[in-house]
Short mmCIF file of C-alpha atoms in Angstrom, two decimals:
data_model
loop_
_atom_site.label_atom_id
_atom_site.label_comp_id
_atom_site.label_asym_id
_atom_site.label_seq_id
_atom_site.Cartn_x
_atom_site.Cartn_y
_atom_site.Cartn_z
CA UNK S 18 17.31 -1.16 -23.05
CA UNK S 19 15.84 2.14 -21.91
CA UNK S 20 17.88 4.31 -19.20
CA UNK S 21 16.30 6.77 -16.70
CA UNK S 22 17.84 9.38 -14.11
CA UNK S 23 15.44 9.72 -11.24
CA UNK S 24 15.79 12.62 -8.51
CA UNK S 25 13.64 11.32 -6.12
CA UNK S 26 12.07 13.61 -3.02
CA UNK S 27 10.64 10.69 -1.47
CA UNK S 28 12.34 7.33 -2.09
CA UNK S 29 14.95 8.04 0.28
CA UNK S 30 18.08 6.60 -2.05
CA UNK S 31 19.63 10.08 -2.14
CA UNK S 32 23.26 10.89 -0.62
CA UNK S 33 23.98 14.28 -1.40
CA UNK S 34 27.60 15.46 -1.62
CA UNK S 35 26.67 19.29 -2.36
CA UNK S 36 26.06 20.78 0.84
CA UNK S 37 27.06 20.22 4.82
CA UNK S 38 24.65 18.16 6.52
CA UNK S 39 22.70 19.48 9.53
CA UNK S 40 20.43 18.13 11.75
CA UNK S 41 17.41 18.02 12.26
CA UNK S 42 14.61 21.37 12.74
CA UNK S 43 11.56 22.85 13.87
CA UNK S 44 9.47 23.54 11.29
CA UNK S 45 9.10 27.07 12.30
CA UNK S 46 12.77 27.81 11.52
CA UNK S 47 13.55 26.08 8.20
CA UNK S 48 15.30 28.77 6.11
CA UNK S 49 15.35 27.35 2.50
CA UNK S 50 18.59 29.00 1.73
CA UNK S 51 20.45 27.40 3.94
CA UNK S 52 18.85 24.71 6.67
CA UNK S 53 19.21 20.81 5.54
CA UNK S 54 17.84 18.44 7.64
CA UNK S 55 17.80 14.54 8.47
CA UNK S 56 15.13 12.84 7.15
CA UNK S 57 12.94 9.66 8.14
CA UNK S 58 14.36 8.41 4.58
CA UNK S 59 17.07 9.41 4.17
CA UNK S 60 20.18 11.13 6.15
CA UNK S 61 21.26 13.14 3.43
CA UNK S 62 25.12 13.52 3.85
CA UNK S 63 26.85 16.51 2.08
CA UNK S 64 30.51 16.72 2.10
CA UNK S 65 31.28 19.79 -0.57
CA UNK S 66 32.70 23.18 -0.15
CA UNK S 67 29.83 26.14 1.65
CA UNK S 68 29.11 27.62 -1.41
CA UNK S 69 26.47 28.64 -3.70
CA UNK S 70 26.16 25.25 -4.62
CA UNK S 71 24.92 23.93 -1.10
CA UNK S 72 21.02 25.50 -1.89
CA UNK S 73 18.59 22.90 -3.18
CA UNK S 74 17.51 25.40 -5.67
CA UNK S 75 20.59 25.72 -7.17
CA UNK S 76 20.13 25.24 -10.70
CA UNK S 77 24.08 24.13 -11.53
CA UNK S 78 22.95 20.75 -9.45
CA UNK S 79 20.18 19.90 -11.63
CA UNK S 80 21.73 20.94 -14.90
CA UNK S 81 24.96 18.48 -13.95
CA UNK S 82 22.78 15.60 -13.80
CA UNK S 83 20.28 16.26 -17.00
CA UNK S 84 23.87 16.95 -18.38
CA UNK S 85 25.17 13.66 -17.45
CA UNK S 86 21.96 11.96 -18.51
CA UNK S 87 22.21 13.12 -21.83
CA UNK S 88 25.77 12.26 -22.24
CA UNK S 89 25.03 9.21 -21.21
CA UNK S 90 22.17 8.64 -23.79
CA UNK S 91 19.34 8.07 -20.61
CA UNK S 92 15.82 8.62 -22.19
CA UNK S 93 14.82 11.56 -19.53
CA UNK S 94 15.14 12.48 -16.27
CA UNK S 95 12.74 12.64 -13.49
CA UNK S 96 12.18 15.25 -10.84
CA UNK S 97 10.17 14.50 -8.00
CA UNK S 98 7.85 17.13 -6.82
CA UNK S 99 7.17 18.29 -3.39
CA UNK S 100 3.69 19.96 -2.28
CA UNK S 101 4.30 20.27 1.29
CA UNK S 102 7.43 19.83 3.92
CA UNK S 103 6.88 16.14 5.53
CA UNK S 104 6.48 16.90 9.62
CA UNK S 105 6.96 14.55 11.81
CA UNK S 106 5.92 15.50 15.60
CA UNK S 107 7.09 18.89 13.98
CA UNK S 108 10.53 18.20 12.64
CA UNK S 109 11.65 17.89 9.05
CA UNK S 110 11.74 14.69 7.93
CA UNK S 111 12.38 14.96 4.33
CA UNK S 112 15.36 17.44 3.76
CA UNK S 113 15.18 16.87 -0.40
CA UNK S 114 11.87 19.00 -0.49
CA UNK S 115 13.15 21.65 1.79
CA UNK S 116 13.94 24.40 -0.76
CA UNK S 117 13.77 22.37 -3.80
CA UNK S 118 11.99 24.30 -6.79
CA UNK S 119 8.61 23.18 -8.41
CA UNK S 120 9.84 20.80 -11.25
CA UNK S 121 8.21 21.94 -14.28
CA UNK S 122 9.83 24.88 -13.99
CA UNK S 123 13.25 23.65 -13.10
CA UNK S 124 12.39 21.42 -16.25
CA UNK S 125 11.72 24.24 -18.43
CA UNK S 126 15.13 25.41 -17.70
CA UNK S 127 16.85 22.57 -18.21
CA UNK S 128 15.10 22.54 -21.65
CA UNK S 129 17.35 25.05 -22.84
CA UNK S 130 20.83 22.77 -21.75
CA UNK S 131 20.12 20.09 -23.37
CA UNK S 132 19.03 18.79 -26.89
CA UNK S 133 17.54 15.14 -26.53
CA UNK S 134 17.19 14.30 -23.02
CA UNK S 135 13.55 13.65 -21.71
CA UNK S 136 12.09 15.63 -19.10
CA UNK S 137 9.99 14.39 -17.01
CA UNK S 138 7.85 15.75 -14.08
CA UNK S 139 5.89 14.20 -11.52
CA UNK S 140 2.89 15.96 -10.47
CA UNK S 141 0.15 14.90 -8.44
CA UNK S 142 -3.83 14.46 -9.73
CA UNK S 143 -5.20 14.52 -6.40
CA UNK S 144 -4.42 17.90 -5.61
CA UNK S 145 -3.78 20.00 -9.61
CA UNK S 146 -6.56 20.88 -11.94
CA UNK S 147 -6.40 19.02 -15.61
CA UNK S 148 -6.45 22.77 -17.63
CA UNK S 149 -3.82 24.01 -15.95
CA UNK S 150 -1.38 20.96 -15.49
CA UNK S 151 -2.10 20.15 -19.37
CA UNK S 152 -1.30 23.40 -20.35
CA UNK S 153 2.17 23.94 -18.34
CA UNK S 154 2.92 20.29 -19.41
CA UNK S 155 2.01 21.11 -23.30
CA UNK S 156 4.35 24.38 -22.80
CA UNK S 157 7.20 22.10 -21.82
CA UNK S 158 6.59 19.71 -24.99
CA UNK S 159 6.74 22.33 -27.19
CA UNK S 160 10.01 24.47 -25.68
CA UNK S 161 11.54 21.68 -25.66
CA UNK S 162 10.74 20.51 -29.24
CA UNK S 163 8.99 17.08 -27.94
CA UNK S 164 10.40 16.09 -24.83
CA UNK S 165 7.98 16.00 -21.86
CA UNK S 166 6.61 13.35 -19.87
CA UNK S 167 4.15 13.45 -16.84
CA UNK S 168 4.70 11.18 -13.84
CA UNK S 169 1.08 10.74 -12.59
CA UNK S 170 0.95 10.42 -8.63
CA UNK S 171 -2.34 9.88 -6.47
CA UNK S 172 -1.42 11.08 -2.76
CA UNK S 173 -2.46 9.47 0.28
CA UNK S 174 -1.03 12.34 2.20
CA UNK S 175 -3.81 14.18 3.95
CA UNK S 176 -1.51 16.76 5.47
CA UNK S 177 -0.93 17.95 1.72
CA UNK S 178 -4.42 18.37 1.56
CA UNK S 179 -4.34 20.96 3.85
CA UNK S 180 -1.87 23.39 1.46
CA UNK S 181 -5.08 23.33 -0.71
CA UNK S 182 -8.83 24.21 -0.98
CA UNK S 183 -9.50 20.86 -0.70
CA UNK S 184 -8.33 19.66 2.39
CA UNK S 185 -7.79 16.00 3.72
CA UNK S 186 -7.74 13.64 1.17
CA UNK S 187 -9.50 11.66 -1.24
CA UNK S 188 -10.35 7.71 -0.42
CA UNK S 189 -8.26 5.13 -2.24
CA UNK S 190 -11.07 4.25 -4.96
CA UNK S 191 -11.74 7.93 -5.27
CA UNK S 192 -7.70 8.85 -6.13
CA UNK S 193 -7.57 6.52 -8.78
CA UNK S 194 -10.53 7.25 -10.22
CA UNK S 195 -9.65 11.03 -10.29
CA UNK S 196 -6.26 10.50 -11.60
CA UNK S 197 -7.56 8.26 -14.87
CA UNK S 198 -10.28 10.69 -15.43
CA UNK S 199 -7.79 13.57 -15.04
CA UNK S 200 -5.27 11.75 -17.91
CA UNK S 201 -8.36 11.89 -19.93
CA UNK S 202 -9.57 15.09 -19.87
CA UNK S 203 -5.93 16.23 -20.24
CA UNK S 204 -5.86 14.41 -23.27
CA UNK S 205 -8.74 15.45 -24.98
CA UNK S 206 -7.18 19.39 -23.89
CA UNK S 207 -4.20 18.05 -26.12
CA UNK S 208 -6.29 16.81 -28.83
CA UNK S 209 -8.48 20.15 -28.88
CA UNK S 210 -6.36 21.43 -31.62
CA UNK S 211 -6.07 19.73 -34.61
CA UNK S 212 -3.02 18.18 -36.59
CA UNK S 213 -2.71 21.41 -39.20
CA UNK S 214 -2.99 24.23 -36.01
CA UNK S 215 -6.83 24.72 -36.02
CA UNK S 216 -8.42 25.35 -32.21
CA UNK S 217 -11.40 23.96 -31.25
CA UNK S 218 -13.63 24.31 -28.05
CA UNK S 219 -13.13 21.15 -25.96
CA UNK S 220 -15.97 20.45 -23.18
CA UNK S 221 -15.55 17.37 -20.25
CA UNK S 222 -17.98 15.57 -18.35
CA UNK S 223 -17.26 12.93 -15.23
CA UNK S 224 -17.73 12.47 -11.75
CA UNK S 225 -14.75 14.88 -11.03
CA UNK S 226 -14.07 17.42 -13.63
CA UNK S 227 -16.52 19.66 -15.39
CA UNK S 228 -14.30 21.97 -17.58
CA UNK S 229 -15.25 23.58 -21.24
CA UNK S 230 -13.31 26.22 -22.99
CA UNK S 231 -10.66 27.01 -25.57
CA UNK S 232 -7.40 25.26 -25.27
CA UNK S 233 -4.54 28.17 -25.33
CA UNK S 234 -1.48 25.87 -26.93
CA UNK S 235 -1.35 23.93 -30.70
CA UNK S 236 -1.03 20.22 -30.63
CA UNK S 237 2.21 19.00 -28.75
CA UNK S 238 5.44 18.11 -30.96
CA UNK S 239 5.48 14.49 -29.98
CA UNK S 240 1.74 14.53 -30.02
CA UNK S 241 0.86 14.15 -26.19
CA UNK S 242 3.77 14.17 -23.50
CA UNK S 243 4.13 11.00 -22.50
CA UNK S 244 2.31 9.10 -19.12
CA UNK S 245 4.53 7.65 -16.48
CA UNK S 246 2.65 5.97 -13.71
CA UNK S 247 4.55 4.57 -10.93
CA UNK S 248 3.31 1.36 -8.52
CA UNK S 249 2.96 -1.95 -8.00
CA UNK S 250 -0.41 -2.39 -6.36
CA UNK S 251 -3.33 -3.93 -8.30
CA UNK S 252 -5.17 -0.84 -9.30
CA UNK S 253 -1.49 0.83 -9.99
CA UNK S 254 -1.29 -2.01 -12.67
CA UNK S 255 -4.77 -1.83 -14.01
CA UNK S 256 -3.94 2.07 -14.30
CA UNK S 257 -0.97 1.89 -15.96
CA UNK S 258 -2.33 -1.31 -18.61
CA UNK S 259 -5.10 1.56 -19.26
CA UNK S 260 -3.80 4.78 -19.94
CA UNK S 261 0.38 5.10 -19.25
CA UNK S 262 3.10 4.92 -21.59
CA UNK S 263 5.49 4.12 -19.21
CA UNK S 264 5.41 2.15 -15.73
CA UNK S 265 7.81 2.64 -13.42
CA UNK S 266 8.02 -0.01 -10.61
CA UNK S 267 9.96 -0.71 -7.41
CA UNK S 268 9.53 -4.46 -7.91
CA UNK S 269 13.12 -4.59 -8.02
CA UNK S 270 14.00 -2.53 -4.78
CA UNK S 271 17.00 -5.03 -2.74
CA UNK S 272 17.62 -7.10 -6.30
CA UNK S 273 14.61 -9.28 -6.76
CA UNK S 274 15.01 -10.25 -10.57
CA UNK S 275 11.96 -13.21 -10.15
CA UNK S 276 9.35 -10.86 -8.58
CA UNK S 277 10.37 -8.40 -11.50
CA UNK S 278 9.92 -10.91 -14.22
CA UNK S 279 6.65 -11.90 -12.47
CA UNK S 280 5.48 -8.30 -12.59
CA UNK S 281 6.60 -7.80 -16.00
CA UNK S 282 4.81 -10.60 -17.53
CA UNK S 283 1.34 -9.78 -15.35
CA UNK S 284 1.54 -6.23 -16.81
CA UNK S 285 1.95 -6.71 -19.99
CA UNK S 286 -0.72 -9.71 -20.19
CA UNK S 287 -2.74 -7.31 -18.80
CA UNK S 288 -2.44 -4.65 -22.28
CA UNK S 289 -4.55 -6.66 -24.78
CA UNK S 290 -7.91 -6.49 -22.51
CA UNK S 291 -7.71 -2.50 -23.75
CA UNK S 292 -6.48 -2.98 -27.26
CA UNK S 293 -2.33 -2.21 -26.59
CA UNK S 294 0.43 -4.41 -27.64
CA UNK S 295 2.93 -5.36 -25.43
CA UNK S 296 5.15 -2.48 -26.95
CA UNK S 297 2.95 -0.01 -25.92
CA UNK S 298 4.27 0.06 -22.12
CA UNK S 299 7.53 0.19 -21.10
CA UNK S 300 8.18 -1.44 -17.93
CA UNK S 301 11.18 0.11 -16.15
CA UNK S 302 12.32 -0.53 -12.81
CA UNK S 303 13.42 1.84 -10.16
CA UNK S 304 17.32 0.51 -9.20
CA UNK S 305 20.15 1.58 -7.09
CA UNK S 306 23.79 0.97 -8.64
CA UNK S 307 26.64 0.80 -6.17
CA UNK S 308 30.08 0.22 -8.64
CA UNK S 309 33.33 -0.83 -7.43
CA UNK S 310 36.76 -1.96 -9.08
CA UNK S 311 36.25 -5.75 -7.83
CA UNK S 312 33.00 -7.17 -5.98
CA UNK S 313 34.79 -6.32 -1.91
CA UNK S 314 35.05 -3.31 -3.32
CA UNK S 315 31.76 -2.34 -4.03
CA UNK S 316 29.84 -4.69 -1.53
CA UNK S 317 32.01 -2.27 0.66
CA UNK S 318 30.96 0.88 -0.74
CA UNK S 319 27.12 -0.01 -0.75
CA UNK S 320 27.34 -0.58 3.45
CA UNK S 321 28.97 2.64 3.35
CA UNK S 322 26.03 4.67 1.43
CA UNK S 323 23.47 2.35 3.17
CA UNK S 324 25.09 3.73 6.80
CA UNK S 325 24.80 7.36 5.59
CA UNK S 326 21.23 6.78 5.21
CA UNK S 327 19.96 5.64 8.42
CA UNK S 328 21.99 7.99 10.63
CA UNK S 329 21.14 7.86 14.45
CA UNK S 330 18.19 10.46 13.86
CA UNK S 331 16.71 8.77 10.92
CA UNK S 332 16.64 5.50 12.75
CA UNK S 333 14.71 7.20 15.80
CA UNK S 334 12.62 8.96 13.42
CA UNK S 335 11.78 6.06 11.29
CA UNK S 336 10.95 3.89 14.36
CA UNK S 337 8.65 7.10 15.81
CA UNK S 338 6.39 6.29 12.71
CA UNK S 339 6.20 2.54 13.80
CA UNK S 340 5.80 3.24 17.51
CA UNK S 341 3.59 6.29 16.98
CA UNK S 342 4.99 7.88 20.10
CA UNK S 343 8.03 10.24 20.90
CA UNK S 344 11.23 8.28 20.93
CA UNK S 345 13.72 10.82 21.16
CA UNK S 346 14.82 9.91 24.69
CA UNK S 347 16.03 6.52 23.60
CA UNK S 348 19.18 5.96 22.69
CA UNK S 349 19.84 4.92 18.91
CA UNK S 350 22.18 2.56 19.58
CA UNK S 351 20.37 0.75 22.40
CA UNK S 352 17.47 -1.59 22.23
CA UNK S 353 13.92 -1.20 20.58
CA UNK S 354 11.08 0.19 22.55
CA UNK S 355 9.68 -2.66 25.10
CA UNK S 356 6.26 -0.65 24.38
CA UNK S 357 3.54 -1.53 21.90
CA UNK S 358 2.70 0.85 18.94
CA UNK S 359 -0.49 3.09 19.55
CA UNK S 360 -2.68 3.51 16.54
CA UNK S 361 -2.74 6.98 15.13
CA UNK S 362 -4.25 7.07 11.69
CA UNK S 363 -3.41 10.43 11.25
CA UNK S 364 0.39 9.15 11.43
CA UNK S 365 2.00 8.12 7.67
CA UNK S 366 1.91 4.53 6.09
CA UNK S 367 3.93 2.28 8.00
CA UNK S 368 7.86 1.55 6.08
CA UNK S 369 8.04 -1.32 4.30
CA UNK S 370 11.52 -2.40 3.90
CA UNK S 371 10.59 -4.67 1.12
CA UNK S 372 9.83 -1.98 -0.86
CA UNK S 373 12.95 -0.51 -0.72
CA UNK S 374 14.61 2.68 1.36
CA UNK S 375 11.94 4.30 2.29
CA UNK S 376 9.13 2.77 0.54
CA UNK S 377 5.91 2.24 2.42
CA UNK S 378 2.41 0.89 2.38
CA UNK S 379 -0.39 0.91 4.91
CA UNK S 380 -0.22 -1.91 7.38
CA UNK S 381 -0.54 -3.46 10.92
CA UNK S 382 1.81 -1.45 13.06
CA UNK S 383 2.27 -3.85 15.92
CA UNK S 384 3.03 -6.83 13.54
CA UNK S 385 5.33 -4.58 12.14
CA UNK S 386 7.07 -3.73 15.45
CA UNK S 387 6.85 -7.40 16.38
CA UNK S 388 9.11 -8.31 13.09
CA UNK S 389 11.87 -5.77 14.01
CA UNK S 390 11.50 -7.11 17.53
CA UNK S 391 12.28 -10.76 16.44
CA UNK S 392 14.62 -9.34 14.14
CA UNK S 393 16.37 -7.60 16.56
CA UNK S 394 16.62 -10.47 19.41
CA UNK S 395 17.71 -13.32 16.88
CA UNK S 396 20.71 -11.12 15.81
CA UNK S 397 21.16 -8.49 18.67
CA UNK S 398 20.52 -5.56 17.37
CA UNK S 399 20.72 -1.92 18.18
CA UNK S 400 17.33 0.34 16.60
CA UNK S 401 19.78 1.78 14.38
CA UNK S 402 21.59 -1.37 13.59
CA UNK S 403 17.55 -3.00 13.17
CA UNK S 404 16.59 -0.12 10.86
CA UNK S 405 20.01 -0.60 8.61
CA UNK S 406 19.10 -4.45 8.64
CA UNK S 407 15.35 -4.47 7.72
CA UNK S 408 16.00 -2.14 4.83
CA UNK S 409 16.62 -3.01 1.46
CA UNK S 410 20.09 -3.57 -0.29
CA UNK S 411 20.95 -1.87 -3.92
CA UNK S 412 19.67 -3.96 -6.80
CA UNK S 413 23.02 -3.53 -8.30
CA UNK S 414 26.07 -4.12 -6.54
CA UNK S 415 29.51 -4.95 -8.37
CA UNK S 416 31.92 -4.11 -11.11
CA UNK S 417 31.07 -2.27 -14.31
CA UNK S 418 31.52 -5.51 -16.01
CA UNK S 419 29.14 -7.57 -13.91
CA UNK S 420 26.52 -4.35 -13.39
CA UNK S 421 26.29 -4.60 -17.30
CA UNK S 422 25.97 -7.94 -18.11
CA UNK S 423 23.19 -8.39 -14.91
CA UNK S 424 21.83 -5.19 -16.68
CA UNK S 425 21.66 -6.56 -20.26
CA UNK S 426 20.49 -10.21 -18.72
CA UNK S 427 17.47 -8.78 -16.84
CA UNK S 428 16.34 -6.73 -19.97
CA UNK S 429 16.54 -10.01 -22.07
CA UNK S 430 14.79 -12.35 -19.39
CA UNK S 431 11.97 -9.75 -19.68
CA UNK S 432 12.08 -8.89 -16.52
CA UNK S 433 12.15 -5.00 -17.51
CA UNK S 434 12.32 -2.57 -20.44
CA UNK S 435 14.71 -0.59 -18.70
CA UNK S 436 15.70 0.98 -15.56
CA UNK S 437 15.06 3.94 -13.71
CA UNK S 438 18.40 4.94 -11.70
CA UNK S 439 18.34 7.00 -8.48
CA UNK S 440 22.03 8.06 -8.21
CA UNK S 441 23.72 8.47 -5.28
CA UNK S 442 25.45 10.26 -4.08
CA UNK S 443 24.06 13.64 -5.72
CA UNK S 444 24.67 15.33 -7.83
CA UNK S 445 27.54 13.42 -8.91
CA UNK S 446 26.86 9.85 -8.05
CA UNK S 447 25.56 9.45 -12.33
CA UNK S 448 28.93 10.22 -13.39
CA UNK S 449 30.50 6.94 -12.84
CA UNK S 450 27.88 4.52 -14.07
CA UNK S 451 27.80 7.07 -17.62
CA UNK S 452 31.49 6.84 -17.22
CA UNK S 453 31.98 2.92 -16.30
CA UNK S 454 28.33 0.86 -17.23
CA UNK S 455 27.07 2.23 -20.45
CA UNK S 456 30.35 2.24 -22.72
CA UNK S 457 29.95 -1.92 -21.98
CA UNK S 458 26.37 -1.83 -22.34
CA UNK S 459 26.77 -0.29 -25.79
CA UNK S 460 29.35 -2.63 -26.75
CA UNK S 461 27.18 -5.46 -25.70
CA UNK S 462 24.41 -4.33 -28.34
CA UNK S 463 22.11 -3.11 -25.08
CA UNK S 464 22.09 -0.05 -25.23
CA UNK S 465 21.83 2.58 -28.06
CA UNK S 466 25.03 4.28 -29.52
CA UNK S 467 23.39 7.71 -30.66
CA UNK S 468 19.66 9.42 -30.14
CA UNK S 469 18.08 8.27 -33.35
CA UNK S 470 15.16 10.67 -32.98
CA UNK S 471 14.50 13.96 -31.27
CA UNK S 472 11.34 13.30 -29.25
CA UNK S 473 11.25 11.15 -26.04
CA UNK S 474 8.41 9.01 -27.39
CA UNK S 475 11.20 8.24 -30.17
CA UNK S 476 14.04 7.29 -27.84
CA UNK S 477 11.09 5.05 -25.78
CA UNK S 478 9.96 3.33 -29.10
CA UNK S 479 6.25 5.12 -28.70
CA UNK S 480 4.41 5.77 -31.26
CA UNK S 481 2.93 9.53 -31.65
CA UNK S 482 -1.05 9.15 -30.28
CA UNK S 483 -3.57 9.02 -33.24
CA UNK S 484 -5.77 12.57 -33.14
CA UNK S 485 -8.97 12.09 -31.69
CA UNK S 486 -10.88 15.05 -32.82
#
């Protein structure tokens, strides 16, 4: 079995317990240092002492968790990265990207506190340039003597756009055909030097890059960091059967272990048609862990968390995106809008509960409001109380001793490799699961006892790329 950490700016699983939570802002007076805010995904709940501790950019957070990771023998951890501050109607809506640092270098860092522990950074091919991703990605490989990985997102978000020279955003088609050609070229960058430390010019020709030069860095330690693609959709799949090492899906967002297994088997038939062996992608699943010292216990717990997240703001907020109108005026714990939803493409995919907290996709918006209507008259429900009931439940919910074994069952039904975990609360919320899961997952025969190699592609079971020079 193959563990992950995830530290997620958009997922929306995050309850923080660092900092005292505030409410919502204006855009034009977020101060970094200090402001949280609400969030359409999440209503990030701090509870800690006002210290240095309460800044998103505090380093001691991060280096907890890649601490607790590696303790707990997790193959890497994952930082999410943030390009620009959600807005909604000009609030906040996302307070884990307020303030946070840009995660290669916060990676780089945490390089130097820890010894086996993969680091892993998503960064977006819609809106970086292959030379200059490949070569801050190759840095982190070799500081940290083997251990990078690259999470490879294609945004949808044309507001992002606008932080760069590009502006808008690309078409569908066009983002994933960017993002494999940008894996390529970044690849070839890697290959440029050869096996014994010789440089060599590299030149690239496609429909989106046109780059030729000199490669500054020597060939990686692990030989290329390794490729995490995350998604379910059909050309997220096709991408990932292609060109990723590791696949990261949400299949199992509110426990679903038969759509998992069904997604697991699809991928990996999928391998073969580009000359990979089922080994060659991991398949790990994005999960939520709630633990408790008998079942009430922790069924009790996970209401709790799943409360903190939709707080009377976030509820509003997540309906506005529905509704595509202000719905500030209405009262939370009252009834859902008697109004239709007006169209606003420039407005963000519509939430898909399915998917998990926070998930979306692009969809109908007044079928959407019609469900949470039904939804709401069958059962009576409040918006808030609608928003907490259409949402998705942790995929884990129990003792240590049933968490494992449904752990160490899934793995061996092949319905995943491994998991990806998005604690919560954070920063502390991995402790317990290090503390509680793994020591039975180990004695089970799971999960590993010790790091046998040095390298992430070693603790994922990945070979080292063959040189193409």
């Amino acid at each position: 079995m193959h563990l992950a950490a995830h530290l997620s700016a958009v997922d929306g699983t995050t309850v923080r317990t660092d900092t005292v939570r505030t409410d919502t802002v204006r855009t034009d007076t977020v101060r970094t240092d200090t402001v949280r805010t609400d969030t359409v995904r999440t209503s990030t709940v701090r509870t800690g002492p006002r210290s240095g501790s309460r800044s998103p950019s505090d380093f001691a957070s991060f280096e907890r968790l890649a601490r607790t990771a590696e303790r707990g023998l997790f193959d890497f951890l994952l930082l999410d990265e943030g390009l620009r501050l959600p807005e909604q109607r000009g609030r906040i809506r996302d307070p884990d990207v307020v303030g946070r640092p840009e995660p290669l270098t916060v990676l780089n860092a945490l390089a130097t506190v820890t010894d086996r522990l993969g680091l892993a950074a998503t960064a977006d091919a819609t809106f970086h340039e292959p030379y200059e991703l490949a070569r801050r990605l190759a840095t982190l490989d070799h500081l940290s003597g083997g251990r990078a990985a690259w999470h490879v997102r294609t945004s949808s978000d044309a507001r992002t756009g606008e932080n760069f020279r590009r502006g808008g955003h690309l078409d569908r088609a066009d983002r994933y055909t960017r993002a494999a050609e940008f894996v390529a070229a970044a690849r070839e960058l890697w290959d440029s030097w050869t096996p014994d430390g010789t440089p060599r010019p590299f030149a690239h020709q496609g429909r989106h890059f046109d780059i030729a030069g000199e490669f500054t860095l020597p060939r990686c330690p692990q030989g290329h960091p390794v490729v995490v693609r995350a998604g379910d959709s059909e050309e997220g799949r096709e991408f990932a059967a292609s060109s990723a090492d590791v696949l990261f899906s949400g299949r199992w967002a509110g426990g679903r272990p038969e759509a998992g297994r069904a997604f697991y088997a699809d991928v990996k038939r999928r391998l073969a048609k580009y000359g990979r062996g089922p080994d060659d992608l991991k398949i790990m699943a994005s999960a939520a862990v709630v633990l408790g010292d008998s079942a009430a216990e922790a069924h009790e717990r996970a209401e709790e968390i799943r409360w903190q997240q939709v707080s009377p703001q976030t509820a509003l907020l997540t309906l506005e995106r529905i509704w595509g109108v202000d719905l500030s005026g209405h009262d939370p714990d009252g009834p859902l809008p008697d109004i239709d939803p007006v169209p606003d493409p420039r407005l963000d995919p519509v939430p898909d509960p399915r998917l998990g907290p926070g998930r979306t996709r692009h969809g109908d918006r007044v079928a959407t409001a019609e469900k949470w209507r039904a939804l709401a008259r069958e059962r009576g429900l409040s918006i808030r109380q609608t928003v907490f009931e259409a949402g998705a439940r942790q995929s884990f919910v129990g003792t240590p001793e049933s968490v494992a074994a449904e752990l160490a069952e899934s793995v061996a039904r092949d319905a995943a490799d491994g998991f990806v975990l998005v604690p919560h609360p954070t920063p502390g919320g991995l402790d317990e699961f290090v503390d509680r899961v793994v020591p039975l997952l180990k004695e089970r025969g799971a999960f590993r006892t010790a790091y046998e190699g040095t390298t992430l592609r070693a603790h994922l079971g990945l070979a080292e790329p063959v040189w193409k020079g």
